[in-house]
Short mmCIF file of C-alpha atoms in Angstrom, two decimals:
data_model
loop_
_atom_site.label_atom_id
_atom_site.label_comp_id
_atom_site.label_asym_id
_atom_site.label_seq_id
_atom_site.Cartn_x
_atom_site.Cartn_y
_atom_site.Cartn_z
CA UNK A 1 16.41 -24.90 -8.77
CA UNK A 2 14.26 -26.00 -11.29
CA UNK A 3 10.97 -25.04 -9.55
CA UNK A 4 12.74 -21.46 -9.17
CA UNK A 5 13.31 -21.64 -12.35
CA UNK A 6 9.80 -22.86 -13.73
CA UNK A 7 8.67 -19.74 -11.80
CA UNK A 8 11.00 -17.08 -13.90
CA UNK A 9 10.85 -18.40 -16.59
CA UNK A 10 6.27 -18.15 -16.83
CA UNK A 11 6.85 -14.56 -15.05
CA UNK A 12 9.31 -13.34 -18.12
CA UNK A 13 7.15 -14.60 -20.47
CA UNK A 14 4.17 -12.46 -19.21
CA UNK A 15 2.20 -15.15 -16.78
CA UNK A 16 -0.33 -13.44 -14.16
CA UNK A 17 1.83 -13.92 -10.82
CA UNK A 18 -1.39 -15.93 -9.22
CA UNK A 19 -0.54 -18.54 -12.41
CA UNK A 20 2.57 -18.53 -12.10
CA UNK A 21 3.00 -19.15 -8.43
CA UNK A 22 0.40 -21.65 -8.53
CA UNK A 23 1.98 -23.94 -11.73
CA UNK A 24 5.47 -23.56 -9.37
CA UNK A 25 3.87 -24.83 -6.55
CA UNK A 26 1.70 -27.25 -8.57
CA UNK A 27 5.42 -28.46 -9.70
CA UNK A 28 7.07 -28.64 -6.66
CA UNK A 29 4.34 -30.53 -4.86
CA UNK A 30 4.36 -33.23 -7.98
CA UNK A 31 8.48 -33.40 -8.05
CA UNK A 32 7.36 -34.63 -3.86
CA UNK A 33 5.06 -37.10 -4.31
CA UNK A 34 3.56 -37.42 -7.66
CA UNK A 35 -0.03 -36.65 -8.46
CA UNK A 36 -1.14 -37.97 -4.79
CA UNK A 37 0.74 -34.76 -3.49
CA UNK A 38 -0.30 -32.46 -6.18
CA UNK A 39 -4.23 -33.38 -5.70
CA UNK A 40 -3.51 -31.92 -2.41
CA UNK A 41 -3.08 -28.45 -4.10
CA UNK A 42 -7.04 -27.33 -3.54
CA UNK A 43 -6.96 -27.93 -0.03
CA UNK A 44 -3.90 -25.79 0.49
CA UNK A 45 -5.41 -23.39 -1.62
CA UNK A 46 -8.67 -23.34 0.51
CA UNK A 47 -6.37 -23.44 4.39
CA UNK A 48 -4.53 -19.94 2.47
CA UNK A 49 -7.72 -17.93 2.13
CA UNK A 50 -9.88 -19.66 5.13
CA UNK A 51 -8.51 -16.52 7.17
CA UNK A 52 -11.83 -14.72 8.36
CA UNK A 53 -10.07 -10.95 8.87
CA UNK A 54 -9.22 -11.52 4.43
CA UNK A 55 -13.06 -10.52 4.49
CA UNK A 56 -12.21 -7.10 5.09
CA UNK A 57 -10.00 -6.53 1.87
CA UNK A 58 -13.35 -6.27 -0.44
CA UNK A 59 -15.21 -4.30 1.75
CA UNK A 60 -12.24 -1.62 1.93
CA UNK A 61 -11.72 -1.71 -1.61
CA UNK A 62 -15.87 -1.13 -2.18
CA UNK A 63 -15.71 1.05 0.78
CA UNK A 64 -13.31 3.49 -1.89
CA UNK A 65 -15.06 2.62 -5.09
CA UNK A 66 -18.08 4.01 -4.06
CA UNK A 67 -16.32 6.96 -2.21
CA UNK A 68 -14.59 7.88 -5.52
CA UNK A 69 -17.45 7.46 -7.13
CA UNK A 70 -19.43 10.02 -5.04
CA UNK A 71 -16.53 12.87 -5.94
CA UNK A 72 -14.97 12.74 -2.44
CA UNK A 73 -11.82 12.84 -4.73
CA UNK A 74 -12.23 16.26 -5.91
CA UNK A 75 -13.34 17.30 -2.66
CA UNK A 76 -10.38 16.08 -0.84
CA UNK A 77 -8.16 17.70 -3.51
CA UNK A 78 -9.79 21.27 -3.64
CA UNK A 79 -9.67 21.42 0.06
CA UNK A 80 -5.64 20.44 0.08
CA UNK A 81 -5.15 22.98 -2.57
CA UNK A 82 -7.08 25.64 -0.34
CA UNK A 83 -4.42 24.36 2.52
CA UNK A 84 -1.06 24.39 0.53
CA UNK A 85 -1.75 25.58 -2.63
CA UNK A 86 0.15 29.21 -2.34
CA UNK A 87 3.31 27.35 -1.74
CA UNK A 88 5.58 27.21 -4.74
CA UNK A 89 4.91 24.07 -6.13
CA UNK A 90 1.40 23.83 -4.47
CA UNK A 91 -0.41 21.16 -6.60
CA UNK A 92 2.43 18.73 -6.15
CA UNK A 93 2.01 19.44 -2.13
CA UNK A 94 -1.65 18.87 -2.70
CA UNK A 95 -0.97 15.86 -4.14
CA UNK A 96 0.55 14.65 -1.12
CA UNK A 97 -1.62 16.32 1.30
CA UNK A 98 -5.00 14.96 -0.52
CA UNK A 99 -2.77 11.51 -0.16
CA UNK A 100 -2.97 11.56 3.63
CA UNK A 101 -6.95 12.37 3.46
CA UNK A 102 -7.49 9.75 0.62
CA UNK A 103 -5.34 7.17 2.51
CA UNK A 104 -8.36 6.33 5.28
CA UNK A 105 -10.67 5.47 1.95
CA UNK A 106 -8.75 2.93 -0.31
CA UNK A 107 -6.18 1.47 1.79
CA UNK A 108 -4.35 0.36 -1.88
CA UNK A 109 -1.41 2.61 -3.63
CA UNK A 110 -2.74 1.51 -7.29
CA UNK A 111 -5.99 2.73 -6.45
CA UNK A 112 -4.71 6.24 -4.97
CA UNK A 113 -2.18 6.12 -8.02
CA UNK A 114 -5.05 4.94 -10.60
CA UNK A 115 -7.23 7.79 -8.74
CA UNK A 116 -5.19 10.87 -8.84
CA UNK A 117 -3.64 9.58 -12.40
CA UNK A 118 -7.05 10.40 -13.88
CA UNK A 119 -7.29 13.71 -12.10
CA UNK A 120 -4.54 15.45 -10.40
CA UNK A 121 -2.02 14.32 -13.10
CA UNK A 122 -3.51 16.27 -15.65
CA UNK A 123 -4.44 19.61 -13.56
CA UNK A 124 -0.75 19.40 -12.66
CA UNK A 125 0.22 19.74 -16.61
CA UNK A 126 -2.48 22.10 -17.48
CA UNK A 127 -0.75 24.40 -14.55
CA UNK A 128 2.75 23.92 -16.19
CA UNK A 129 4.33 20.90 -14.61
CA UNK A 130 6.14 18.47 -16.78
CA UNK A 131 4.33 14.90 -16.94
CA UNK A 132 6.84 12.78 -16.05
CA UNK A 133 7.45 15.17 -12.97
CA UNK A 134 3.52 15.07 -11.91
CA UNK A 135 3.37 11.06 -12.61
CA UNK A 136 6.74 10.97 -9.87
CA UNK A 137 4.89 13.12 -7.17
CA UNK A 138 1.48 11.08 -7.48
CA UNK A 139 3.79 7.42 -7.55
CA UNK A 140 5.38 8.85 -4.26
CA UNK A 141 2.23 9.32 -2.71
CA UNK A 142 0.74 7.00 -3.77
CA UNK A 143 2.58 4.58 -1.29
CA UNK A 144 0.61 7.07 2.04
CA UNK A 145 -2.25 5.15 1.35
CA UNK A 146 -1.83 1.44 2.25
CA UNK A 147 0.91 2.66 5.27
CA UNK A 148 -1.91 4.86 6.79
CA UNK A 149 -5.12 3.04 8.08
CA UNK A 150 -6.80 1.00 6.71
CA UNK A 151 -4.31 -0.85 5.00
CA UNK A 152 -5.05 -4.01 2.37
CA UNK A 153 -0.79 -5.01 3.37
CA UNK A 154 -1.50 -4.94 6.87
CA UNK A 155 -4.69 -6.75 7.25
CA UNK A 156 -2.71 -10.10 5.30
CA UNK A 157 0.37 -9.38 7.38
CA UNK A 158 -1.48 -9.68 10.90
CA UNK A 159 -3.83 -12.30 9.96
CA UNK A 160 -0.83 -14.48 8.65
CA UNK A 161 1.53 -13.82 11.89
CA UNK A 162 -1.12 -13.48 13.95
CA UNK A 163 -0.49 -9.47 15.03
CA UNK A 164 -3.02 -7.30 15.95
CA UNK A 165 -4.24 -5.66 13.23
CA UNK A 166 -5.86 -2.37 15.19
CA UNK A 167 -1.89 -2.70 16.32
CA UNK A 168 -0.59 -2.07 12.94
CA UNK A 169 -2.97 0.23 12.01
CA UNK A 170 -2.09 2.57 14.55
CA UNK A 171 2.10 1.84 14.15
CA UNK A 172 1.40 3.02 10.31
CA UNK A 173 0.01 6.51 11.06
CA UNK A 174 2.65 8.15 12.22
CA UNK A 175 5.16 6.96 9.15
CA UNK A 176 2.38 7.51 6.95
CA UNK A 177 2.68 11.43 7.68
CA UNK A 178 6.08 11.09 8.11
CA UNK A 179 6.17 9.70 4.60
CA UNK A 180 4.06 13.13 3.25
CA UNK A 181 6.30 15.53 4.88
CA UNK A 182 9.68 13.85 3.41
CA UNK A 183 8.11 14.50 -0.02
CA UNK A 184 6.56 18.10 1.11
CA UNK A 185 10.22 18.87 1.90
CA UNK A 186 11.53 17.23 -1.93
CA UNK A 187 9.11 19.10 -3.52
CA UNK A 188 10.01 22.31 -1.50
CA UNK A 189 13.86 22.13 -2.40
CA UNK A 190 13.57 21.17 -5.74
CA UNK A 191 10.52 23.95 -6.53
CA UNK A 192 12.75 26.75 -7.30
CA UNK A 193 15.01 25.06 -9.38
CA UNK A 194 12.00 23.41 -11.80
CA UNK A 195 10.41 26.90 -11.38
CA UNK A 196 6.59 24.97 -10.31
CA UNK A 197 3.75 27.12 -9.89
CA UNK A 198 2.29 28.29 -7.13
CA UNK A 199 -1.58 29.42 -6.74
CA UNK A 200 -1.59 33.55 -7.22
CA UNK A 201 -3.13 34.19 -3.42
CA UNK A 202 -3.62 32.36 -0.30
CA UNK A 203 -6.93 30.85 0.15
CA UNK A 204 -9.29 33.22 2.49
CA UNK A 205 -10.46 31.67 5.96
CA UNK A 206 -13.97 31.15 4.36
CA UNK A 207 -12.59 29.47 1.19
CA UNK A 208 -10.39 27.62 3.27
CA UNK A 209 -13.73 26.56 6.11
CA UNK A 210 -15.55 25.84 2.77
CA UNK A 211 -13.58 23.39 1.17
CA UNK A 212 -13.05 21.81 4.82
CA UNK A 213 -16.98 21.40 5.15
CA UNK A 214 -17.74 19.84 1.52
CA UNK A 215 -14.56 17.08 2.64
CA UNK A 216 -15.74 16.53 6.62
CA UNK A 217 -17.52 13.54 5.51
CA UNK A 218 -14.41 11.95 3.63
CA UNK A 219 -12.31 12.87 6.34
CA UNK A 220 -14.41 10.95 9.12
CA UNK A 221 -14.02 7.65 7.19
CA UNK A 222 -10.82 6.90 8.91
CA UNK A 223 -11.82 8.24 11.92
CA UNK A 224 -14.74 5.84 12.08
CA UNK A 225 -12.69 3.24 10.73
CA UNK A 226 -9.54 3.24 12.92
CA UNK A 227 -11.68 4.87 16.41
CA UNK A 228 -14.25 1.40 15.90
CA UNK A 229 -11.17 -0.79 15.71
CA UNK A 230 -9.02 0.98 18.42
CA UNK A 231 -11.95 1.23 21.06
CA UNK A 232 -12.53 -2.75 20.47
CA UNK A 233 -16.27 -1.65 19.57
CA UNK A 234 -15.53 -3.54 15.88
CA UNK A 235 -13.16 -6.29 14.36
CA UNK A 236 -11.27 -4.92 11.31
CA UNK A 237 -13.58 -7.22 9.08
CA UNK A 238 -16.39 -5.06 10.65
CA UNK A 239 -15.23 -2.02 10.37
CA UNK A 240 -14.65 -2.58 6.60
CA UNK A 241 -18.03 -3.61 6.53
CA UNK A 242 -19.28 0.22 8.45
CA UNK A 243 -17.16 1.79 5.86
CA UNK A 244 -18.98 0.23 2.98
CA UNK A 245 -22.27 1.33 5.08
CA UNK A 246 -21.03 5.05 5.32
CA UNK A 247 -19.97 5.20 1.76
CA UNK A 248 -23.51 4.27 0.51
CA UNK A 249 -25.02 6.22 3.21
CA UNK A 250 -22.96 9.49 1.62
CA UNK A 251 -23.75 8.27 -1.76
CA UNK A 252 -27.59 7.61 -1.92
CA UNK A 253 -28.94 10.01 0.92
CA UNK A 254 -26.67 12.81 1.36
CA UNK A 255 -24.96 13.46 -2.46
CA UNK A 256 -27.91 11.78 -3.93
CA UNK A 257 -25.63 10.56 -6.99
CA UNK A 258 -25.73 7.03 -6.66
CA UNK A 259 -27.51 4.42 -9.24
CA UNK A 260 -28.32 0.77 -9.22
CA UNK A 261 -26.23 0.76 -12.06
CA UNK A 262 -23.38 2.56 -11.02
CA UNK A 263 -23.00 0.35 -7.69
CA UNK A 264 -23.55 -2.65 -9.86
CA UNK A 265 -20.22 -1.99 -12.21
CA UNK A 266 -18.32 -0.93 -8.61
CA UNK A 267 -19.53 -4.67 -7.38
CA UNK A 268 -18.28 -5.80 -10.66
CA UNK A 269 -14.66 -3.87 -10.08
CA UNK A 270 -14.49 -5.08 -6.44
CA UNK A 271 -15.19 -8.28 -7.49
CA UNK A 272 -12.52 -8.52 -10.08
CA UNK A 273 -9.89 -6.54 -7.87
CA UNK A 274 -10.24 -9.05 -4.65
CA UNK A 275 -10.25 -12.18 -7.23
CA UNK A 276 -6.83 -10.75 -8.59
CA UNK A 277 -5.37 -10.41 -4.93
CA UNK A 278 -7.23 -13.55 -3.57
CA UNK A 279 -5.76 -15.86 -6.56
CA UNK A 280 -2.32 -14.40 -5.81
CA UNK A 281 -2.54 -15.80 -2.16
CA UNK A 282 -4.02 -18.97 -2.61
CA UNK A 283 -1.45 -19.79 -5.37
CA UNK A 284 1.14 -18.41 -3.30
CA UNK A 285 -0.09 -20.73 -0.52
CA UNK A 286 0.84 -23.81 -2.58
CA UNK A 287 4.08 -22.34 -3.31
CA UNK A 288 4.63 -21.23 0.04
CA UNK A 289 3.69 -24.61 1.22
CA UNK A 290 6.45 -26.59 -1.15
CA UNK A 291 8.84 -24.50 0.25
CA UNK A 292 7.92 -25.22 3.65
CA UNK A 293 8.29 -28.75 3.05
CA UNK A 294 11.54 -28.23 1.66
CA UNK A 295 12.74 -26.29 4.50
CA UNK A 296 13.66 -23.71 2.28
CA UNK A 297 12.32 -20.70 4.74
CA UNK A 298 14.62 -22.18 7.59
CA UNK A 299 17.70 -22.57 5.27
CA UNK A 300 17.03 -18.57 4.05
CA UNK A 301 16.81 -18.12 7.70
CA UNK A 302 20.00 -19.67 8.71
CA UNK A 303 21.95 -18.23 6.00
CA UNK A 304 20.88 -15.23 6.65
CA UNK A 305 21.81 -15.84 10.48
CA UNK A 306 25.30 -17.06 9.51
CA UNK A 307 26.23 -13.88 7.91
CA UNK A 308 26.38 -11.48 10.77
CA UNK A 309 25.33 -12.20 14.82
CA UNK A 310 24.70 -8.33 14.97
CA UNK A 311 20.74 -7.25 15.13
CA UNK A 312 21.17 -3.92 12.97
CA UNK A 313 23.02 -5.85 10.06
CA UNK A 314 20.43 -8.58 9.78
CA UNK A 315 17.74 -5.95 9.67
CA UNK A 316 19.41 -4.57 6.83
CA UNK A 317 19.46 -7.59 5.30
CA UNK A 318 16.25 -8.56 5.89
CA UNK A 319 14.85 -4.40 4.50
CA UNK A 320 17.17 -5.40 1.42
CA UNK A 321 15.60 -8.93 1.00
CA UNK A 322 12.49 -7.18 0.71
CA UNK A 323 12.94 -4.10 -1.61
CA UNK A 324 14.91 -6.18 -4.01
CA UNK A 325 12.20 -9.04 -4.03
CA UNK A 326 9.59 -6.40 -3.79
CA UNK A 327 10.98 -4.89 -7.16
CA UNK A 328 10.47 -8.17 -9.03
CA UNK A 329 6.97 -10.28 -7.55
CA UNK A 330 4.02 -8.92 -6.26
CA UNK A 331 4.19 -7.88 -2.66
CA UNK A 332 1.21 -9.58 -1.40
CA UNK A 333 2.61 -13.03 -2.54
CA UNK A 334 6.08 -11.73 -1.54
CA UNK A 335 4.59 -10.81 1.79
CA UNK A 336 2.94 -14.55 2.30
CA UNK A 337 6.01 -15.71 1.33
CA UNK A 338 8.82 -14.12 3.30
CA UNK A 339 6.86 -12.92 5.96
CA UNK A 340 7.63 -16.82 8.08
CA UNK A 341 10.89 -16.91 6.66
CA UNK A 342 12.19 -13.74 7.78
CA UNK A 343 9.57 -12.76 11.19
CA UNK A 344 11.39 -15.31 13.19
CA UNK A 345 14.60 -13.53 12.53
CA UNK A 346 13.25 -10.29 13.69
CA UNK A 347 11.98 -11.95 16.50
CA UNK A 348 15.70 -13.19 16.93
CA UNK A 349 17.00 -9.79 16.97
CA UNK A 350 14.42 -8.97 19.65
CA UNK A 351 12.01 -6.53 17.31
CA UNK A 352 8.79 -5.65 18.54
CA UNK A 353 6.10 -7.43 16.24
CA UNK A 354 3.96 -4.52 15.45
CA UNK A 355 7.60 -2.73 14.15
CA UNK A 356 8.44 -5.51 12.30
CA UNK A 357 5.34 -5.42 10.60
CA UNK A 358 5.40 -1.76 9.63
CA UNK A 359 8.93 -2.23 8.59
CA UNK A 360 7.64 -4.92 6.22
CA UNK A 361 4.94 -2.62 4.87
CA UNK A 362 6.87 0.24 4.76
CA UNK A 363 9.92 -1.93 2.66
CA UNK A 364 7.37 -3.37 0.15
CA UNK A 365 5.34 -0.16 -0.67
CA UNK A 366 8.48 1.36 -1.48
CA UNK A 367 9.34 -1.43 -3.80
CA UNK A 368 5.65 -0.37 -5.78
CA UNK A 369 7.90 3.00 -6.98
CA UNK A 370 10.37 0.77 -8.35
CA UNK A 371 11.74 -0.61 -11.66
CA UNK A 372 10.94 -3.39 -13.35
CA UNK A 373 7.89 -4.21 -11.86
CA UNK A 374 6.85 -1.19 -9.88
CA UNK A 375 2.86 -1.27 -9.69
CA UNK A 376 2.36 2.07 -9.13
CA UNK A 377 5.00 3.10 -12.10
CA UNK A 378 2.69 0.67 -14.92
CA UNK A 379 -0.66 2.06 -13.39
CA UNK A 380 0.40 5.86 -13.75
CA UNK A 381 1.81 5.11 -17.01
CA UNK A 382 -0.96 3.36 -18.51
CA UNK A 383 -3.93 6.25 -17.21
CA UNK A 384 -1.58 9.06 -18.57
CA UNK A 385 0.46 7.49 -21.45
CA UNK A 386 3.70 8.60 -20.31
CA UNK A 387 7.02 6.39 -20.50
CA UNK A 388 7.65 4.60 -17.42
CA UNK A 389 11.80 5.05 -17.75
CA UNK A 390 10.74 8.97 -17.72
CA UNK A 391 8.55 8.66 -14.66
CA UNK A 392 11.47 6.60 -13.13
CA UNK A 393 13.77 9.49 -13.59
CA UNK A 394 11.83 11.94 -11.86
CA UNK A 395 10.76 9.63 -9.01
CA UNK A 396 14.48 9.14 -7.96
CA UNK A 397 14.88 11.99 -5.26
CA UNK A 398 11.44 10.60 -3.66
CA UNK A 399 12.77 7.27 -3.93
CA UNK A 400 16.12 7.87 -1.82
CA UNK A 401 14.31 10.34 0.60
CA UNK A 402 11.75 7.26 1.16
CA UNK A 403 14.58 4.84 1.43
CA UNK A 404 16.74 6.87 3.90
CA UNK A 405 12.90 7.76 6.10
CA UNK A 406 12.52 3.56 6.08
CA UNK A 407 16.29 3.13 8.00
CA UNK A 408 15.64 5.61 10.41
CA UNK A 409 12.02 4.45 11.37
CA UNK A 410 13.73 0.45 11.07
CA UNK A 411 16.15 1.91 13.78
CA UNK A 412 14.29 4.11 16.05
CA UNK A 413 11.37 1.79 17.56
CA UNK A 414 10.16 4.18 19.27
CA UNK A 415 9.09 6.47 16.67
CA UNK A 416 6.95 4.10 15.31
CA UNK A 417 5.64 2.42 18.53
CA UNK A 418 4.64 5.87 19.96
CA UNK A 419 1.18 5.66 18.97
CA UNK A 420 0.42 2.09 19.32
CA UNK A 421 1.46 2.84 23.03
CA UNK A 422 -0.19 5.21 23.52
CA UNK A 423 -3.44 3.15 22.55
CA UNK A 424 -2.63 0.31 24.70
CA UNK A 425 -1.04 -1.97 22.19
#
């Protein structure tokens, strides 16, 4: 109790989660054994990152830095306004749309949030939707991105539990676009009521063939990326690492608009984006380690056991355990965390291990929409200055529509294992 509560307490006063789980752990490992236990700290530190597929989290995140850079955005968005744009509503279904198609770049729902919070966000006002309204659409799609390949989430949740990550990929596609048409659908029964916009005519078959040509290079990223992993041709790490290679390839030879200096600040932000994530799970890999010594993880699971026997109650315990957690830590230490604690009960209940893992993904992106410590909300509030309780408000319908999608893909397996099948996983 008092580690747990060393841990509150340095997160309510404003500590960086990386501190704070570290000083935890750092505690719990000298309440053990004194400073012989807590010199130990660097070497569990080191054993939490010494995971060779982690490589591929920079690369992706470069990989998108450099395609932003380049305008692929505004490509991707002018060619999903040509699609759905004469729908009522149609830049809030091009937000979700250009979601999908920016998904296979970043892999992260703060970047796609931070991205189409400088851009879309503001076209959406100038065309007469309300702010808080445009911040809620690009929050709920913001959370396509890291469910369809590639996927920062997944590549630490199959190189912790030892899943294939190709496997995941593929298991997240189909939710992913499930995901877009659930909001599609909010948008659609909600658009009459706000009175949104709608573009005056349908885009012509040349506008439309246009738009899709000045995008066809954005949209092969994810075919390169997920088809090399797939066909066994590359690793994940390695396919990151061919991303990176087509994004400069686009950037200095075909668009011609990339400097020295410009891919020398996006090194810079790459850098400083993988240290954030990479402190976050080697601190969490002390903590995680204290409470493995504690048995902590096998008294969570054997509560959670001794509540109910039957398999659909403990998996919505488990999806609860997660969203609520989710709403209050940073997933990616929540994920390093929980993930041994609560895998073996879904292994218990007889899950499949690539559903388990997109039902983990899918549970703690959601918890990125929500309140008090809902990523996405801060990001989107900071780039456009609106008030985060306003954004909330708006989000809410996307939120339960979200919520109710993640309990009928957690209890229809085969819905989410269709694809992965299909591949050979």
């Amino acid at each position: 109790m008092t580690i747990a509560l060393i841990l509150v307490v340095l997160l309510i006063i404003g500590t960086p989660v990386g501190i704070a789980l570290g000083l935890a752990g750092l505690a719990g490992m000298f309440s053990i054994g004194g400073l012989h236990f807590a010199s130990l700290a660097p070497a569990k530190v080191f054993n939490g990152l010494n995971i060779f597929p982690f490589l591929a989290m920079p690369f992706f995140i470069l990989a998108g830095e450099i395609m932003n850079h380049t305008g692929i955005t505004s490509r991707l968005v002018q060619f999903s306004q040509a699609l759905v744009g004469h729908f009522r509503g149609g830049l809030a279904h091009s937000n979700m749309v250009a979601s999908v198609f920016f998904s296979g770049i970043t892999g992260a729902a703060t970047a796609d949030a931070a991205a189409f919070g400088r851009t879309l966000v503001p076209a959406m006002v100038e065309q007469g939707y309300s702010r808080p309204y445009a911040c809620a659409v690009t929050a709920a799609g913001s959370i396509i991105g890291p469910t369809i390949p590639p996927s920062g989430l997944m590549v630490v949740y199959g190189s912790l539990m030892g899943v294939s990550i190709g496997g995941l990929f593929a298991t997240g596609i189909l939710p992913g676009l499930l995901i877009c048409l659930v909001c599609m659908a909010i948008i659609g029964v909600f658009a009459k009521r706000k009175n949104l916009p709608k573009a005056a005519q349908r885009a012509s078959l040349r506008e439309l063939l246009g738009h899709f040509r000045g995008s066809l290079l954005a949209l092969l990223m994810p075919m390169i990326i997920l088809g090399g992993i797939v066909s066994g041709i590359v690793t994940p790490t390695e396919a990151a690492s061919v991303a990176v290679a087509y994004a400069l390839f686009i950037g200095a030879v075909v668009y011609r608009n990339l400097s020295v200096a410009a891919l020398f600040r996006m090194l810079i932000s790459t850098a400083q984006i993988s240290a954030v994530i990479y402190l976050i799970i080697g601190a969490a890999s002390i903590f995680g380690w204290w409470l493995s010594f504690n048995q902590i993880p096998q008294l969570i699971a054997t509560f959670i056991g001794q509540l109910s026997d039957n398999p659909g109650v403990i998996l919505l315990l488990i999806i609860g355990l997660l969203l609520v957690v989710g709403m209050i830590m940073d997933i990616n230490a929540m994920l390093i965390i929980l993930a041994p604690v609560l895998v073996p009960l879904t292994e218990q209940i007889g899950m499949d291990p690539l559903h388990a893992g997109i039902i983990f993904v899918l549970a703690l992106n959601i918890s990125l929409m929500t309140p008090p410590v809902g990523a996405c909300l801060f990001v989107l509030s900071s780039v456009t200055g609106e008030r985060l309780e306003r954004i909330s408000a708006e989000l809410m319908p996307f939120l339960i529509g979200q919520l109710v999608l993640l309990m009928f893909l957690a209890f229809t397996p085969e819905v989410t294992l269709f694809i992965p099948r299909l591949l050979g996983y």
